[in-house]
Amino acid sequence: MKALCWTGVNETSVEEVPDPKILNSHDVILRVILTTTCGSDLHLLGGYIPFMRSGDVLGHEFLGEVVEVGTGVQKHKVGDRVVVCSFISCGKCWYCQNKLFSLCDNGNPNPAITEALWGFAPGGCFGYSHALGGYAGSHADYIRVPYADQGAFSVPDGVPDLTALFASDAAPTGWTGVDQAEVQAGDVVAVWGAGGVGQMAAAAAQLRGAERVIVIDRIANRLQQVEQHIGAETLNYEQVDVAAELREATGGRGPDVCIEAVGMEAHSSGPAYLYDQAKQQLRLQTDRPTAVREAIHACRKGGTVFTLGVFAAVVDKFPLGAVMNKALTLRGAQQHGHRYIPQILEHMARGELTTEHLATHVMPLDQGPRGYDMFKNKEDGCVRAVFQPAG
């Protein structure tokens, strides 16, 4: 079959790779209908996640049709149209039983790497390096889905493919941040990053009853999407003093909840960005925490800061003093999508959640390398490049 593979730093190629096979009774095999790039894939592409091997298949956000079913699968049959959570969780361990699905003890068959980095290993993730399980990704004609009864969800009739696709990762990641940050009705919520995850976090905050939701970015067409399709307010950090604008919007207090949806390659217009970029390039730190620092400083006293953007390991100049002295709650998580995907699909079926606009560029899988270039460089207003393996 064809697959889009990582072949080196900033290099991808469409290759012929072996078809996936049922390995365990709880597996299904999907024919991939749609699969999309995600901002966190760029960390793999750029070599910032150092556990990739040439030939690894990329992609973790996807929707497909079931073509083969393991003997132990009970919820799915051949022909089902399903969206799959990007994180792989068993549904049986202590973490899954407590609905902390991305922390699953059994989803990652290579736990030693992340145990050494972080103390304990999270679950596995499709197409996201050998640190998170070494699973083949979704930028391919077919994919094996382990624990399919837990991680694959039937798409309701009437929900288009291009809508349901983003119930795989972008939407449940946004839902995770808003729910775990305990956004309340009447809150003011600020979101750093107007990509797919940031937009979905803003949408989730609005559905939860936030009084004002303010999204911060520098890219005009993404901010326009936020205003047009999500209905949230926007700030362009290259044009305004974000901290001053947020204080003005909140009677001088600052937002109740600040959600960082940018991650380890954050941009900024200030000197801190140059400092972070230089240290990251010299491998003196693994991540650029510019947006995290801004969120911590902007948040009101006693508020909550939540990191949804992907970070790898260590950062410098982390404002721990602000966290302590302002009595902030600081949290972060990969998505617990198994908890949120059913309600997200219900919102989509009722027309309450708009996602199709994220798919600015839809193309055959053969054009995957070009799609990644457009996505990385934000050419032609690319927010997400979506691949159709069947062409």
mmCIF file of N, CA, C and O in Angstrom, residues 4 13 49 64 99 105 165 186 191 206 216 248 259-260 264 289-291 296 324 352 378:
data_model
loop_
_atom_site.group_PDB
_atom_site.id
_atom_site.type_symbol
_atom_site.label_atom_id
_atom_site.label_comp_id
_atom_site.label_asym_id
_atom_site.label_seq_id
_atom_site.Cartn_x
_atom_site.Cartn_y
_atom_site.Cartn_z
ATOM 1 N N LEU A 4 2.621 7.889 3.447
ATOM 2 C CA LEU A 4 3.490 9.056 3.533
ATOM 3 C C LEU A 4 4.418 8.858 4.725
ATOM 4 O O LEU A 4 3.957 8.778 5.868
ATOM 5 N N SER A 13 8.223 11.349 2.121
ATOM 6 C CA SER A 13 8.132 10.714 0.812
ATOM 7 C C SER A 13 6.975 9.726 0.812
ATOM 8 O O SER A 13 6.694 9.094 1.833
ATOM 9 N N ILE A 49 11.385 15.763 17.966
ATOM 10 C CA ILE A 49 11.060 14.550 18.719
ATOM 11 C C ILE A 49 12.061 13.493 18.248
ATOM 12 O O ILE A 49 11.913 12.914 17.168
ATOM 13 N N GLY A 64 -12.081 6.490 8.839
ATOM 14 C CA GLY A 64 -12.001 5.440 7.838
ATOM 15 C C GLY A 64 -13.156 4.475 7.876
ATOM 16 O O GLY A 64 -14.098 4.623 8.663
ATOM 17 N N LYS A 99 -10.962 7.393 33.448
ATOM 18 C CA LYS A 99 -11.203 8.266 32.304
ATOM 19 C C LYS A 99 -10.016 9.171 31.965
ATOM 20 O O LYS A 99 -10.182 10.224 31.376
ATOM 21 N N ASP A 105 -1.850 2.657 30.830
ATOM 22 C CA ASP A 105 -0.654 1.873 31.150
ATOM 23 C C ASP A 105 -0.303 0.864 30.058
ATOM 24 O O ASP A 105 0.825 0.355 30.043
ATOM 25 N N LEU A 165 -13.872 14.097 10.669
ATOM 26 C CA LEU A 165 -12.413 13.923 10.725
ATOM 27 C C LEU A 165 -11.812 14.587 11.954
ATOM 28 O O LEU A 165 -10.952 14.027 12.632
ATOM 29 N N GLY A 186 -19.790 32.004 32.424
ATOM 30 C CA GLY A 186 -19.451 33.350 32.836
ATOM 31 C C GLY A 186 -17.972 33.656 32.864
ATOM 32 O O GLY A 186 -17.581 34.813 33.045
ATOM 33 N N VAL A 191 -7.213 32.041 24.735
ATOM 34 C CA VAL A 191 -6.594 30.880 24.082
ATOM 35 C C VAL A 191 -5.443 31.379 23.223
ATOM 36 O O VAL A 191 -5.649 32.197 22.324
ATOM 37 N N GLN A 206 -17.009 28.141 24.530
ATOM 38 C CA GLN A 206 -18.285 28.807 24.260
ATOM 39 C C GLN A 206 -19.464 27.897 24.559
ATOM 40 O O GLN A 206 -20.458 28.316 25.158
ATOM 41 N N ILE A 216 -5.685 34.375 20.536
ATOM 42 C CA ILE A 216 -4.494 35.188 20.249
ATOM 43 C C ILE A 216 -3.632 34.476 19.218
ATOM 44 O O ILE A 216 -3.299 33.295 19.374
ATOM 45 N N GLU A 248 -7.808 44.932 30.047
ATOM 46 C CA GLU A 248 -8.905 45.837 29.709
ATOM 47 C C GLU A 248 -10.217 45.064 29.561
ATOM 48 O O GLU A 248 -11.293 45.540 29.945
ATOM 49 N N ILE A 259 -5.522 29.189 28.116
ATOM 50 C CA ILE A 259 -5.217 27.907 27.483
ATOM 51 C C ILE A 259 -4.134 28.114 26.432
ATOM 52 O O ILE A 259 -4.305 28.918 25.514
ATOM 53 N N GLU A 260 -3.039 27.389 26.576
ATOM 54 C CA GLU A 260 -1.928 27.474 25.624
ATOM 55 C C GLU A 260 -2.084 26.346 24.611
ATOM 56 O O GLU A 260 -2.006 25.169 24.981
ATOM 57 N N MET A 264 5.747 23.532 21.440
ATOM 58 C CA MET A 264 7.189 23.662 21.630
ATOM 59 C C MET A 264 7.888 24.524 20.589
ATOM 60 O O MET A 264 9.072 24.811 20.742
ATOM 61 N N PRO A 289 9.001 28.038 25.250
ATOM 62 C CA PRO A 289 7.807 28.212 26.098
ATOM 63 C C PRO A 289 7.245 29.619 26.077
ATOM 64 O O PRO A 289 6.608 30.042 27.042
ATOM 65 N N THR A 290 7.439 30.364 25.001
ATOM 66 C CA THR A 290 7.043 31.769 24.969
ATOM 67 C C THR A 290 5.572 31.960 25.327
ATOM 68 O O THR A 290 5.220 32.797 26.166
ATOM 69 N N ALA A 291 4.704 31.202 24.690
ATOM 70 C CA ALA A 291 3.271 31.387 24.925
ATOM 71 C C ALA A 291 2.878 30.951 26.333
ATOM 72 O O ALA A 291 1.962 31.534 26.935
ATOM 73 N N ILE A 296 0.872 32.524 31.713
ATOM 74 C CA ILE A 296 1.036 32.579 33.176
ATOM 75 C C ILE A 296 0.998 34.021 33.665
ATOM 76 O O ILE A 296 0.358 34.347 34.668
ATOM 77 N N MET A 324 3.394 30.389 41.778
ATOM 78 C CA MET A 324 3.222 30.237 43.224
ATOM 79 C C MET A 324 2.571 31.478 43.852
ATOM 80 O O MET A 324 1.573 31.390 44.559
ATOM 81 N N GLU A 352 -23.989 22.011 15.898
ATOM 82 C CA GLU A 352 -23.518 22.975 16.903
ATOM 83 C C GLU A 352 -22.009 23.186 16.877
ATOM 84 O O GLU A 352 -21.489 24.028 17.606
ATOM 85 N N LYS A 378 2.676 27.617 6.087
ATOM 86 C CA LYS A 378 1.411 28.365 6.099
ATOM 87 C C LYS A 378 1.184 29.070 4.764
ATOM 88 O O LYS A 378 0.693 30.207 4.714
#
